PDB file of C-alpha atoms in Angstrom:
ATOM      1  CA  GLN A 313     -14.527  12.572   7.025  1.00 91.00           C
ATOM      2  CA  VAL A 314     -11.423  10.729   5.930  1.00 93.00           C
ATOM      3  CA  GLN A 315     -11.918   7.887   3.502  1.00 96.00           C
ATOM      4  CA  LEU A 316      -9.438   5.541   1.901  1.00 97.00           C
ATOM      5  CA  VAL A 317     -10.979   3.299  -0.735  1.00 96.00           C
ATOM      6  CA  GLU A 318      -8.918   0.496  -2.229  1.00 96.00           C
ATOM      7  CA  SER A 319      -9.581  -1.250  -5.512  1.00 96.00           C
ATOM      8  CA  GLY A 320      -7.817  -3.522  -7.949  1.00 97.00           C
ATOM      9  CA  GLY A 321      -7.489  -6.731  -6.005  1.00 96.00           C
ATOM     10  CA  GLY A 322      -8.348 -10.090  -7.475  1.00 97.00           C
ATOM     11  CA  LEU A 323      -7.092 -13.485  -8.496  1.00 98.00           C
ATOM     12  CA  VAL A 324      -3.868 -13.812 -10.454  1.00 98.00           C
ATOM     13  CA  GLN A 325      -1.522 -16.667 -11.311  1.00 98.00           C
ATOM     14  CA  ALA A 326       1.945 -16.825  -9.868  1.00 98.00           C
ATOM     15  CA  GLY A 327       4.267 -14.599 -11.852  1.00 98.00           C
ATOM     16  CA  GLY A 328       1.431 -12.305 -12.825  1.00 98.00           C
ATOM     17  CA  SER A 329       0.745  -8.659 -12.090  1.00 98.00           C
ATOM     18  CA  LEU A 330      -1.888  -6.525 -10.427  1.00 98.00           C
ATOM     19  CA  ARG A 331      -2.250  -2.823  -9.771  1.00 98.00           C
ATOM     20  CA  LEU A 332      -3.953  -1.650  -6.625  1.00 98.00           C
ATOM     21  CA  SER A 333      -5.423   1.813  -6.251  1.00 98.00           C
ATOM     22  CA  CYS A 334      -6.336   3.797  -3.167  1.00 98.00           C
ATOM     23  CA  ALA A 335      -8.449   6.919  -3.481  1.00 97.00           C
ATOM     24  CA  ALA A 336      -8.130   9.275  -0.512  1.00 96.00           C
ATOM     25  CA  SER A 337     -10.537  11.991   0.567  1.00 93.00           C
ATOM     26  CA  GLY A 338     -11.278  14.177   3.551  1.00 92.00           C
ATOM     27  CA  ARG A 339      -7.868  15.740   4.185  1.00 91.00           C
ATOM     28  CA  THR A 340      -4.338  15.887   2.918  1.00 89.00           C
ATOM     29  CA  PHE A 341      -1.640  13.479   4.033  1.00 94.00           C
ATOM     30  CA  SER A 342       2.118  13.528   4.314  1.00 95.00           C
ATOM     31  CA  VAL A 343       2.683   9.828   3.790  1.00 97.00           C
ATOM     32  CA  MET A 344       0.638   7.012   2.321  1.00 97.00           C
ATOM     33  CA  GLY A 345       1.441   3.353   2.392  1.00 97.00           C
ATOM     34  CA  TRP A 346       0.407  -0.173   1.634  1.00 98.00           C
ATOM     35  CA  PHE A 347       0.305  -3.034   4.099  1.00 98.00           C
ATOM     36  CA  ARG A 348      -0.835  -6.626   3.797  1.00 98.00           C
ATOM     37  CA  GLN A 349      -2.124  -9.295   6.104  1.00 98.00           C
ATOM     38  CA  ALA A 350      -2.109 -12.967   5.215  1.00 97.00           C
ATOM     39  CA  PRO A 351      -4.318 -15.485   7.050  1.00 92.00           C
ATOM     40  CA  GLY A 352      -2.912 -16.251  10.464  1.00 95.00           C
ATOM     41  CA  LYS A 353      -0.169 -13.659  10.171  1.00 97.00           C
ATOM     42  CA  GLU A 354       0.392 -10.139  11.409  1.00 97.00           C
ATOM     43  CA  ARG A 355      -0.106  -7.177   9.155  1.00 97.00           C
ATOM     44  CA  GLU A 356       3.145  -6.156   7.502  1.00 98.00           C
ATOM     45  CA  PHE A 357       4.458  -3.089   5.756  1.00 98.00           C
ATOM     46  CA  VAL A 358       4.790  -3.341   1.985  1.00 98.00           C
ATOM     47  CA  ALA A 359       5.589   0.148   0.680  1.00 98.00           C
ATOM     48  CA  GLY A 360       5.231   3.823   1.532  1.00 98.00           C
ATOM     49  CA  ILE A 361       5.505   7.112  -0.310  1.00 97.00           C
ATOM     50  CA  GLY A 362       5.973  10.726   0.704  1.00 96.00           C
ATOM     51  CA  TRP A 363       3.119  12.671  -0.776  1.00 94.00           C
ATOM     52  CA  SER A 364       5.055  15.841  -1.607  1.00 93.00           C
ATOM     53  CA  SER A 365       8.440  14.350  -2.443  1.00 92.00           C
ATOM     54  CA  GLY A 366       7.365  11.129  -4.070  1.00 93.00           C
ATOM     55  CA  SER A 367      10.165   9.336  -2.257  1.00 96.00           C
ATOM     56  CA  ALA A 368       9.378   5.683  -1.676  1.00 97.00           C
ATOM     57  CA  ASN A 369      10.389   2.914   0.709  1.00 96.00           C
ATOM     58  CA  TYR A 370       9.784  -0.794   0.321  1.00 98.00           C
ATOM     59  CA  ALA A 371       9.894  -3.930   2.365  1.00 98.00           C
ATOM     60  CA  ASP A 372      12.892  -6.014   1.360  1.00 98.00           C
ATOM     61  CA  SER A 373      10.628  -8.816   0.203  1.00 98.00           C
ATOM     62  CA  VAL A 374       9.058  -6.709  -2.551  1.00 98.00           C
ATOM     63  CA  LYS A 375      11.959  -4.545  -3.715  1.00 98.00           C
ATOM     64  CA  GLY A 376      12.421  -4.742  -7.452  1.00 98.00           C
ATOM     65  CA  ARG A 377       8.955  -6.211  -8.026  1.00 98.00           C
ATOM     66  CA  PHE A 378       6.515  -3.698  -6.519  1.00 98.00           C
ATOM     67  CA  THR A 379       6.271   0.004  -7.270  1.00 98.00           C
ATOM     68  CA  ILE A 380       4.329   2.568  -5.277  1.00 98.00           C
ATOM     69  CA  SER A 381       3.311   5.816  -6.927  1.00 98.00           C
ATOM     70  CA  ARG A 382       0.838   8.641  -6.455  1.00 96.00           C
ATOM     71  CA  ASP A 383      -1.271  10.967  -8.520  1.00 95.00           C
ATOM     72  CA  ASN A 384      -1.569  14.235  -6.646  1.00 91.00           C
ATOM     73  CA  ALA A 385      -4.357  15.557  -8.830  1.00 92.00           C
ATOM     74  CA  LYS A 386      -6.476  12.482  -8.209  1.00 93.00           C
ATOM     75  CA  ASN A 387      -5.437  12.087  -4.566  1.00 94.00           C
ATOM     76  CA  THR A 388      -4.737   8.456  -5.354  1.00 96.00           C
ATOM     77  CA  VAL A 389      -1.879   6.133  -4.527  1.00 98.00           C
ATOM     78  CA  TYR A 390      -1.081   3.021  -6.540  1.00 98.00           C
ATOM     79  CA  LEU A 391       0.768  -0.208  -5.948  1.00 98.00           C
ATOM     80  CA  GLN A 392       1.996  -1.983  -9.051  1.00 98.00           C
ATOM     81  CA  MET A 393       2.784  -5.579  -8.173  1.00 98.00           C
ATOM     82  CA  ASN A 394       4.764  -7.736 -10.579  1.00 98.00           C
ATOM     83  CA  SER A 395       6.056 -11.294 -10.378  1.00 98.00           C
ATOM     84  CA  LEU A 396       3.554 -12.131  -7.676  1.00 98.00           C
ATOM     85  CA  LYS A 397       4.096 -15.204  -5.526  1.00 98.00           C
ATOM     86  CA  PRO A 398       1.507 -17.478  -3.901  1.00 97.00           C
ATOM     87  CA  GLU A 399       2.784 -16.532  -0.451  1.00 97.00           C
ATOM     88  CA  GLU A 400       1.786 -12.962  -1.179  1.00 98.00           C
ATOM     89  CA  THR A 401      -1.859 -13.891  -1.017  1.00 98.00           C
ATOM     90  CA  ALA A 402      -3.301 -11.479   1.533  1.00 98.00           C
ATOM     91  CA  VAL A 403      -5.650  -8.619   2.176  1.00 98.00           C
ATOM     92  CA  TYR A 404      -3.882  -5.463   1.103  1.00 98.00           C
ATOM     93  CA  TYR A 405      -4.595  -2.270   3.021  1.00 98.00           C
ATOM     94  CA  CYS A 406      -4.036   1.336   2.127  1.00 98.00           C
ATOM     95  CA  ALA A 407      -2.977   3.624   4.974  1.00 98.00           C
ATOM     96  CA  ALA A 408      -2.261   7.314   5.474  1.00 97.00           C
ATOM     97  CA  ARG A 409      -0.841   9.676   8.060  1.00 96.00           C
ATOM     98  CA  GLY A 410      -0.521  13.409   8.457  1.00 92.00           C
ATOM     99  CA  ARG A 411       2.901  13.516  10.113  1.00 89.00           C
ATOM    100  CA  TRP A 412       6.004  13.340   8.001  1.00 86.00           C
ATOM    101  CA  TYR A 413       9.084  11.467   9.101  1.00 83.00           C
ATOM    102  CA  SER A 414      11.338   9.247   7.078  1.00 87.00           C
ATOM    103  CA  ASP A 415      10.224   5.890   8.489  1.00 92.00           C
ATOM    104  CA  TYR A 416       7.281   4.997   6.278  1.00 95.00           C
ATOM    105  CA  SER A 417       6.634   1.627   7.911  1.00 93.00           C
ATOM    106  CA  ARG A 418       4.729   2.869  10.958  1.00 95.00           C
ATOM    107  CA  GLY A 419       2.611   5.575  12.561  1.00 94.00           C
ATOM    108  CA  TYR A 420      -0.422   5.488  10.287  1.00 96.00           C
ATOM    109  CA  ASP A 421      -3.643   7.084  11.464  1.00 95.00           C
ATOM    110  CA  TYR A 422      -6.088   6.085   8.765  1.00 97.00           C
ATOM    111  CA  TRP A 423      -6.803   2.755   7.123  1.00 97.00           C
ATOM    112  CA  GLY A 424      -8.876   1.498   4.245  1.00 97.00           C
ATOM    113  CA  GLN A 425     -11.085  -1.567   4.342  1.00 97.00           C
ATOM    114  CA  GLY A 426      -8.667  -3.686   2.359  1.00 97.00           C
ATOM    115  CA  THR A 427      -8.739  -5.523  -0.935  1.00 97.00           C
ATOM    116  CA  GLN A 428      -8.124  -9.224  -1.380  1.00 98.00           C
ATOM    117  CA  VAL A 429      -5.228 -10.384  -3.535  1.00 98.00           C
ATOM    118  CA  THR A 430      -5.038 -14.092  -4.264  1.00 98.00           C
ATOM    119  CA  VAL A 431      -2.072 -15.563  -6.103  1.00 98.00           C
ATOM    120  CA  SER A 432      -2.577 -19.083  -7.370  1.00 98.00           C
ATOM    121  CA  SER A 433       0.280 -21.509  -7.929  1.00 94.00           C
TER     122      SER A 433
END
């Protein structure tokens, strides 16, 4: 059974940092990613990483501030978020897929339950 378990969310002041973790189990994946959904908005892509290559893609809005990484031995993907903004308050979701192709923003088969990130102004 595939499981994606996120952790690391919480409350942080604007300009602060958080690191999210996502522990995966049940199978291997080609790509893992992070998405977020703010109240009243659609879920949006944040970042993705190729599991073998380590190559990463980011949404334009987070480039230079967020970093996605993975630990193959722990089967865990991370999202380091710096210089957080109040508008980035959202539920952050970990996602994974078995197929590899270079567009990391779509095509995910598995989703975690999400972790709340709240950025206060």
